[in-house]
């Protein structure tokens, strides 16, 4: 079985260590490198050619947004999953424009990150459901809370469909 090759980019070593343990415990995933800032992430991606980069947003020297933009310009086929504490929709939208295929909050369960990595590696998109819902509400010009059922009331499949619709896919 070919394992997906993952590059970790986060300025906190303890976070990278935890992510490495989580990811390497999966039979189909393997961490091939680590970077503590955006510049290192770019260089590691060039050298190691990972399938997926798990990218923190707030890093020194070059932040995750800038690193994602440059990385996608150099290697359009590489997949980026943003892993961040930022719950502001503007970060999500900026990362999407930069080419990220996933956006996971650091407060999420480890299984969410694993699912996001597998989803984006397979060509899909994975965004935090609550943030995607906020982004959709803002795009439609509606006040939050007036857009129908709350995201927590939706099934996993309904959330997936909602996210795909947000990205312009048809039914």
Coordinates of N, CA and C in Angstrom, one line a residue:
X1 N 0.8 -1.2 0.0 CA 0.0 0.0 0.0 C 0.9 1.2 0.0
X2 N 0.6 2.1 -0.9 CA 1.4 3.4 -1.0 C 0.8 4.3 0.1
X3 N 1.7 4.9 0.9 CA 1.3 5.8 2.0 C 1.3 7.2 1.4
X4 N 0.4 8.0 1.9 CA 0.4 9.4 1.6 C 1.5 10.1 2.3
X5 N 2.2 10.9 1.7 CA 3.4 11.6 2.2 C 2.9 13.0 2.7
X6 N 3.2 13.2 4.0 CA 2.7 14.5 4.7 C 3.8 15.3 5.2
X7 N 3.8 16.6 4.9 CA 4.7 17.6 5.5 C 4.0 18.4 6.5
X8 N 4.6 18.5 7.7 CA 4.0 19.3 8.8 C 4.7 20.7 8.9
X9 N 3.9 21.8 8.9 CA 4.4 23.1 9.0 C 3.7 23.8 10.2
X10 N 4.4 24.0 11.3 CA 3.9 24.6 12.5 C 5.1 25.1 13.3
X11 N 5.0 26.3 13.8 CA 6.1 26.9 14.6 C 6.2 26.3 16.0
X12 N 5.3 25.5 16.4 CA 5.4 24.9 17.8 C 5.8 23.4 17.7
X13 N 7.0 23.1 18.2 CA 7.5 21.8 18.1 C 6.6 20.8 18.8
X14 N 6.0 21.1 19.9 CA 5.2 20.2 20.6 C 3.9 19.8 19.8
X15 N 3.4 20.8 19.0 CA 2.3 20.6 18.1 C 2.7 19.6 17.0
X16 N 3.9 19.9 16.4 CA 4.4 19.0 15.3 C 4.6 17.6 15.9
X17 N 5.2 17.5 17.1 CA 5.4 16.1 17.7 C 4.1 15.4 17.8
X18 N 3.0 16.1 18.3 CA 1.7 15.5 18.5 C 1.1 15.1 17.1
X19 N 1.2 16.0 16.2 CA 0.7 15.7 14.8 C 1.4 14.5 14.2
X20 N 2.7 14.4 14.4 CA 3.5 13.3 13.8 C 3.0 12.0 14.4
X21 N 2.8 11.9 15.8 CA 2.3 10.7 16.4 C 0.9 10.3 15.9
X22 N 0.0 11.3 15.8 CA -1.3 11.1 15.2 C -1.3 10.5 13.8
X23 N -0.6 11.2 13.0 CA -0.5 10.9 11.5 C 0.2 9.5 11.3
X24 N 1.3 9.4 11.9 CA 2.1 8.1 11.7 C 1.4 6.9 12.3
X25 N 0.4 7.1 13.1 CA -0.3 5.9 13.7 C -1.3 5.4 12.6
X26 N -1.5 6.1 11.5 CA -2.4 5.7 10.5 C -1.7 4.8 9.5
X27 N -2.3 3.7 9.1 CA -1.6 2.8 8.2 C -1.3 3.3 6.8
X28 N -2.1 4.3 6.4 CA -1.9 4.9 5.0 C -1.3 6.2 5.0
X29 N -0.8 6.7 6.1 CA -0.2 8.1 6.1 C 1.2 8.0 6.7
X30 N 2.1 8.9 6.3 CA 3.4 9.0 6.8 C 4.0 10.4 6.8
X31 N 4.4 10.9 7.9 CA 5.1 12.2 7.9 C 6.5 12.1 7.4
X32 N 6.8 12.9 6.3 CA 8.1 12.8 5.7 C 9.0 14.0 6.0
X33 N 8.4 15.0 6.7 CA 9.2 16.2 7.0 C 8.4 17.2 7.9
X34 N 9.2 18.1 8.5 CA 8.6 19.1 9.4 C 9.3 20.5 9.1
X35 N 8.5 21.5 9.3 CA 9.0 22.9 9.1 C 8.5 23.8 10.2
X36 N 9.3 24.7 10.7 CA 8.9 25.6 11.8 C 8.5 27.0 11.3
X37 N 8.5 27.2 10.0 CA 8.1 28.5 9.4 C 7.7 28.3 8.0
X38 N 7.1 29.3 7.4 CA 6.7 29.2 6.0 C 7.9 29.0 5.0
X39 N 9.0 29.7 5.2 CA 10.1 29.5 4.3 C 10.6 28.1 4.3
X40 N 10.7 27.5 5.5 CA 11.2 26.1 5.7 C 10.1 25.2 5.0
X41 N 8.9 25.5 5.1 CA 7.8 24.7 4.5 C 8.0 24.6 3.0
X42 N 8.3 25.8 2.4 CA 8.5 25.8 0.9 C 9.7 25.0 0.5
X43 N 10.8 25.1 1.3 CA 12.0 24.4 0.9 C 11.8 22.9 1.1
X44 N 11.1 22.5 2.2 CA 10.9 21.1 2.5 C 9.9 20.5 1.4
X45 N 8.9 21.3 1.0 CA 8.0 20.8 0.0 C 8.8 20.6 -1.4
X46 N 9.7 21.5 -1.7 CA 10.5 21.3 -2.9 C 11.4 20.1 -2.8
X47 N 12.0 19.9 -1.7 CA 12.9 18.8 -1.5 C 12.2 17.4 -1.4
X48 N 11.1 17.4 -0.6 CA 10.5 16.1 -0.2 C 9.3 15.7 -1.1
X49 N 8.8 16.7 -1.8 CA 7.6 16.4 -2.7 C 6.5 15.7 -2.0
X50 N 6.0 16.2 -0.9 CA 4.9 15.5 -0.2 C 3.6 15.6 -1.0
X51 N 2.6 14.7 -0.6 CA 1.3 14.8 -1.2 C 0.4 15.9 -0.6
X52 N 0.6 16.0 0.7 CA -0.2 17.0 1.5 C 0.7 17.7 2.4
X53 N 0.4 19.0 2.5 CA 1.1 19.9 3.5 C 0.0 20.3 4.6
X54 N 0.3 20.0 5.8 CA -0.6 20.5 6.9 C 0.1 21.8 7.4
X55 N -0.6 22.9 7.1 CA 0.1 24.2 7.3 C -0.6 25.1 8.3
X56 N 0.1 25.5 9.3 CA -0.3 26.4 10.3 C -0.4 27.8 9.7
X57 N -1.2 28.7 10.1 CA -1.3 30.0 9.5 C -0.4 31.0 10.2
X58 N -0.3 31.0 11.5 CA 0.6 31.9 12.2 C 1.9 31.4 12.5
X59 N 2.9 31.7 11.6 CA 4.3 31.3 11.7 C 5.2 32.4 11.4
X60 N 6.4 32.4 12.0 CA 7.4 33.5 11.7 C 8.0 33.4 10.3
X61 N 8.6 34.4 9.9 CA 9.3 34.6 8.7 C 8.4 34.6 7.5
X62 N 7.5 33.7 7.3 CA 6.5 33.7 6.3 C 5.3 33.0 6.8
X63 N 4.2 33.6 6.8 CA 3.0 33.0 7.4 C 2.4 31.9 6.5
X64 N 1.5 31.2 7.0 CA 0.9 30.0 6.2 C 0.2 30.5 5.0
X65 N -0.5 31.6 5.0 CA -1.1 32.1 3.8 C -0.1 32.4 2.7
X66 N 0.9 33.1 3.0 CA 2.0 33.4 2.0 C 2.6 32.1 1.5
X67 N 2.9 31.2 2.4 CA 3.6 30.0 2.0 C 2.6 29.1 1.1
X68 N 1.3 29.1 1.4 CA 0.4 28.4 0.6 C 0.3 29.0 -0.8
X69 N 0.2 30.3 -0.9 CA 0.2 31.0 -2.2 C 1.4 30.6 -3.1
X70 N 2.6 30.7 -2.5 CA 3.8 30.4 -3.2 C 3.9 28.9 -3.5
X71 N 3.6 28.1 -2.6 CA 3.6 26.6 -2.8 C 2.7 26.2 -4.0
X72 N 1.5 26.7 -4.0 CA 0.5 26.4 -5.0 C 1.0 27.0 -6.4
X73 N 1.7 28.1 -6.4 CA 2.2 28.7 -7.6 C 3.3 27.8 -8.2
X74 N 4.1 27.2 -7.3 CA 5.2 26.4 -7.8 C 4.8 24.9 -8.1
X75 N 3.9 24.4 -7.3 CA 3.4 23.0 -7.4 C 1.9 23.0 -7.3
X76 N 1.2 23.3 -8.4 CA -0.2 23.4 -8.3 C -0.9 22.1 -7.8
X77 N -0.3 20.9 -8.0 CA -0.9 19.7 -7.7 C -0.8 19.3 -6.2
X78 N 0.0 20.0 -5.4 CA 0.2 19.7 -4.0 C -1.1 20.2 -3.3
X79 N -1.4 19.4 -2.3 CA -2.7 19.7 -1.5 C -2.2 20.3 -0.2
X80 N -3.0 21.3 0.2 CA -2.7 22.0 1.5 C -3.9 22.0 2.4
X81 N -3.7 21.6 3.6 CA -4.7 21.6 4.7 C -4.2 22.6 5.7
X82 N -5.0 23.7 5.9 CA -4.7 24.7 6.9 C -5.1 24.1 8.2
X83 N -4.2 24.2 9.2 CA -4.6 23.8 10.6 C -4.3 25.0 11.5
X84 N -5.3 25.6 12.1 CA -5.2 26.9 12.7 C -6.1 27.0 13.9
X85 N -5.8 28.1 14.7 CA -6.7 28.5 15.8 C -7.7 29.5 15.3
X86 N -7.5 30.1 14.1 CA -8.3 31.2 13.6 C -9.7 30.8 13.2
X87 N -10.7 31.3 13.8 CA -12.1 30.9 13.5 C -12.8 32.0 12.8
X88 N -12.1 33.0 12.3 CA -12.6 34.1 11.5 C -12.8 33.6 10.0
X89 N -14.0 33.8 9.5 CA -14.3 33.4 8.1 C -13.3 34.0 7.1
X90 N -12.8 35.2 7.4 CA -11.9 35.9 6.4 C -10.7 35.1 6.2
X91 N -10.2 34.4 7.2 CA -9.0 33.5 7.1 C -9.3 32.3 6.1
X92 N -10.5 31.8 6.3 CA -10.9 30.6 5.5 C -11.0 31.1 4.0
X93 N -11.6 32.2 3.8 CA -11.8 32.7 2.4 C -10.4 33.0 1.8
X94 N -9.5 33.6 2.5 CA -8.2 33.9 2.0 C -7.4 32.7 1.7
X95 N -7.5 31.7 2.5 CA -6.8 30.4 2.3 C -7.4 29.7 1.1
X96 N -8.7 29.8 0.9 CA -9.3 29.1 -0.3 C -8.8 29.8 -1.5
X97 N -8.7 31.1 -1.5 CA -8.2 31.9 -2.7 C -6.8 31.5 -3.0
X98 N -6.0 31.2 -1.9 CA -4.6 30.9 -2.1 C -4.5 29.4 -2.6
X99 N -5.5 28.6 -2.5 CA -5.4 27.3 -3.1 C -5.5 26.2 -2.1
X100 N -5.7 26.5 -0.8 CA -5.9 25.4 0.2 C -7.1 24.6 -0.1
X101 N -7.1 23.3 0.1 CA -8.2 22.5 -0.1 C -8.9 22.0 1.2
X102 N -8.3 22.4 2.3 CA -8.8 22.1 3.6 C -8.6 23.1 4.7
X103 N -9.4 23.2 5.7 CA -9.3 24.2 6.8 C -9.8 23.5 8.0
X104 N -8.9 23.2 8.9 CA -9.3 22.5 10.1 C -8.8 23.3 11.3
X105 N -9.7 23.4 12.3 CA -9.4 24.2 13.5 C -8.6 23.3 14.5
X106 N -7.6 23.9 15.2 CA -6.8 23.1 16.1 C -7.6 22.6 17.3
X107 N -8.8 23.1 17.5 CA -9.6 22.6 18.6 C -10.4 21.3 18.1
X108 N -10.3 21.0 16.9 CA -11.0 19.8 16.3 C -10.4 18.5 16.8
X109 N -11.2 17.5 16.7 CA -10.7 16.1 17.0 C -9.6 15.7 16.0
X110 N -8.7 14.9 16.5 CA -7.7 14.4 15.6 C -8.3 13.6 14.4
X111 N -9.4 13.0 14.6 CA -10.0 12.3 13.4 C -10.4 13.2 12.3
X112 N -10.8 14.5 12.7 CA -11.2 15.5 11.7 C -10.0 15.8 10.8
X113 N -8.8 16.0 11.4 CA -7.6 16.3 10.6 C -7.3 15.1 9.7
X114 N -7.3 13.9 10.2 CA -7.0 12.7 9.4 C -8.0 12.6 8.3
X115 N -9.3 12.8 8.5 CA -10.3 12.8 7.5 C -10.0 13.9 6.4
X116 N -9.6 15.1 6.9 CA -9.3 16.2 6.0 C -8.1 15.8 5.1
X117 N -7.1 15.2 5.6 CA -5.9 14.8 4.9 C -6.3 13.9 3.8
X118 N -7.0 12.8 4.2 CA -7.4 11.8 3.2 C -8.4 12.4 2.1
X119 N -9.3 13.3 2.5 CA -10.2 13.9 1.6 C -9.5 14.8 0.5
X120 N -8.6 15.6 1.0 CA -7.9 16.5 0.0 C -7.0 15.7 -0.8
X121 N -6.3 14.7 -0.3 CA -5.4 13.9 -1.1 C -6.2 13.2 -2.2
X122 N -7.4 12.9 -2.0 CA -8.3 12.2 -3.0 C -8.9 13.2 -4.0
X123 N -8.6 14.5 -3.8 CA -9.1 15.5 -4.7 C -10.3 16.3 -4.2
X124 N -10.7 16.0 -3.0 CA -11.9 16.7 -2.4 C -11.5 17.9 -1.6
X125 N -12.5 18.5 -1.0 CA -12.4 19.6 -0.1 C -12.8 19.3 1.2
X126 N -12.2 19.9 2.3 CA -12.7 19.7 3.6 C -12.5 21.0 4.4
X127 N -13.6 21.5 4.8 CA -13.6 22.8 5.6 C -14.4 22.6 6.9
X128 N -14.0 23.2 7.9 CA -14.7 23.2 9.2 C -16.2 23.6 8.9
X129 N -17.1 22.7 9.3 CA -18.5 22.9 8.9 C -19.1 24.2 9.5
X130 N -18.8 24.6 10.7 CA -19.3 25.8 11.2 C -18.8 27.1 10.5
X131 N -17.5 27.1 10.1 CA -17.0 28.2 9.4 C -17.5 28.2 8.0
X132 N -17.7 27.1 7.3 CA -18.2 27.0 6.0 C -19.7 27.6 6.0
X133 N -20.4 27.2 7.0 CA -21.8 27.7 7.2 C -21.8 29.2 7.3
X134 N -20.9 29.8 8.2 CA -20.8 31.2 8.3 C -20.4 31.9 7.0
X135 N -19.5 31.3 6.3 CA -19.1 31.9 5.0 C -20.2 31.9 4.0
X136 N -21.0 30.8 4.0 CA -22.2 30.8 3.1 C -23.2 31.8 3.5
X137 N -23.5 31.9 4.7 CA -24.4 32.9 5.2 C -24.0 34.3 4.8
X138 N -22.7 34.6 5.0 CA -22.2 35.9 4.6 C -22.3 36.1 3.1
X139 N -22.0 35.1 2.3 CA -22.1 35.2 0.8 C -23.5 35.5 0.4
X140 N -24.5 35.0 1.1 CA -25.9 35.2 0.7 C -26.4 36.5 1.2
X141 N -25.7 37.2 2.1 CA -26.1 38.5 2.6 C -27.1 38.3 3.7
X142 N -27.3 37.2 4.3 CA -28.3 37.0 5.3 C -27.6 37.2 6.7
X143 N -28.4 37.5 7.6 CA -28.0 37.6 9.0 C -27.7 36.2 9.6
X144 N -26.7 36.0 10.3 CA -26.5 34.7 11.0 C -27.7 34.3 11.8
X145 N -28.0 33.0 11.7 CA -29.1 32.5 12.4 C -30.4 32.5 11.6
X146 N -30.5 33.2 10.5 CA -31.7 33.3 9.7 C -31.6 32.5 8.4
X147 N -30.6 31.6 8.3 CA -30.4 30.8 7.1 C -30.9 29.4 7.1
X148 N -32.0 29.2 7.9 CA -32.5 27.8 8.0 C -31.9 27.1 9.2
X149 N -31.8 25.8 9.0 CA -31.3 25.0 10.2 C -29.9 25.3 10.5
X150 N -29.6 25.2 11.8 CA -28.3 25.5 12.3 C -27.4 24.3 11.8
X151 N -26.1 24.6 11.6 CA -25.2 23.6 11.0 C -25.2 22.3 11.9
X152 N -25.3 22.5 13.2 CA -25.3 21.3 14.1 C -26.5 20.4 13.9
X153 N -27.6 20.9 13.3 CA -28.7 20.1 13.0 C -28.6 19.3 11.7
X154 N -27.6 19.5 10.9 CA -27.4 18.9 9.7 C -26.7 17.5 9.8
X155 N -27.0 16.6 9.0 CA -26.2 15.3 9.0 C -24.9 15.6 8.4
X156 N -24.0 14.6 8.5 CA -22.6 14.8 7.9 C -22.7 14.9 6.4
X157 N -23.6 14.1 5.8 CA -23.8 14.2 4.3 C -24.3 15.6 3.9
X158 N -25.3 16.1 4.7 CA -25.8 17.4 4.4 C -24.7 18.5 4.5
X159 N -23.9 18.4 5.5 CA -22.8 19.3 5.6 C -21.8 19.2 4.4
X160 N -21.5 18.0 4.0 CA -20.7 17.8 2.8 C -21.3 18.4 1.6
X161 N -22.5 18.2 1.4 CA -23.2 18.8 0.2 C -23.2 20.3 0.3
X162 N -23.5 20.8 1.4 CA -23.5 22.3 1.6 C -22.1 22.9 1.3
X163 N -21.0 22.3 1.7 CA -19.7 22.7 1.4 C -19.4 22.7 -0.1
X164 N -19.8 21.6 -0.7 CA -19.6 21.4 -2.2 C -20.4 22.4 -3.0
X165 N -21.6 22.7 -2.5 CA -22.4 23.8 -3.2 C -21.8 25.1 -3.1
X166 N -21.1 25.4 -1.9 CA -20.5 26.6 -1.7 C -19.3 26.8 -2.7
X167 N -18.7 25.7 -3.1 CA -17.6 25.8 -4.0 C -18.0 25.7 -5.5
X168 N -19.3 25.8 -5.7 CA -19.8 25.9 -7.1 C -20.1 24.6 -7.8
X169 N -20.1 23.5 -7.0 CA -20.5 22.2 -7.6 C -22.0 22.2 -7.8
X170 N -22.5 21.5 -8.8 CA -23.9 21.3 -9.0 C -24.4 20.0 -8.4
X171 N -25.6 19.8 -8.3 CA -26.1 18.6 -7.7 C -25.9 17.4 -8.7

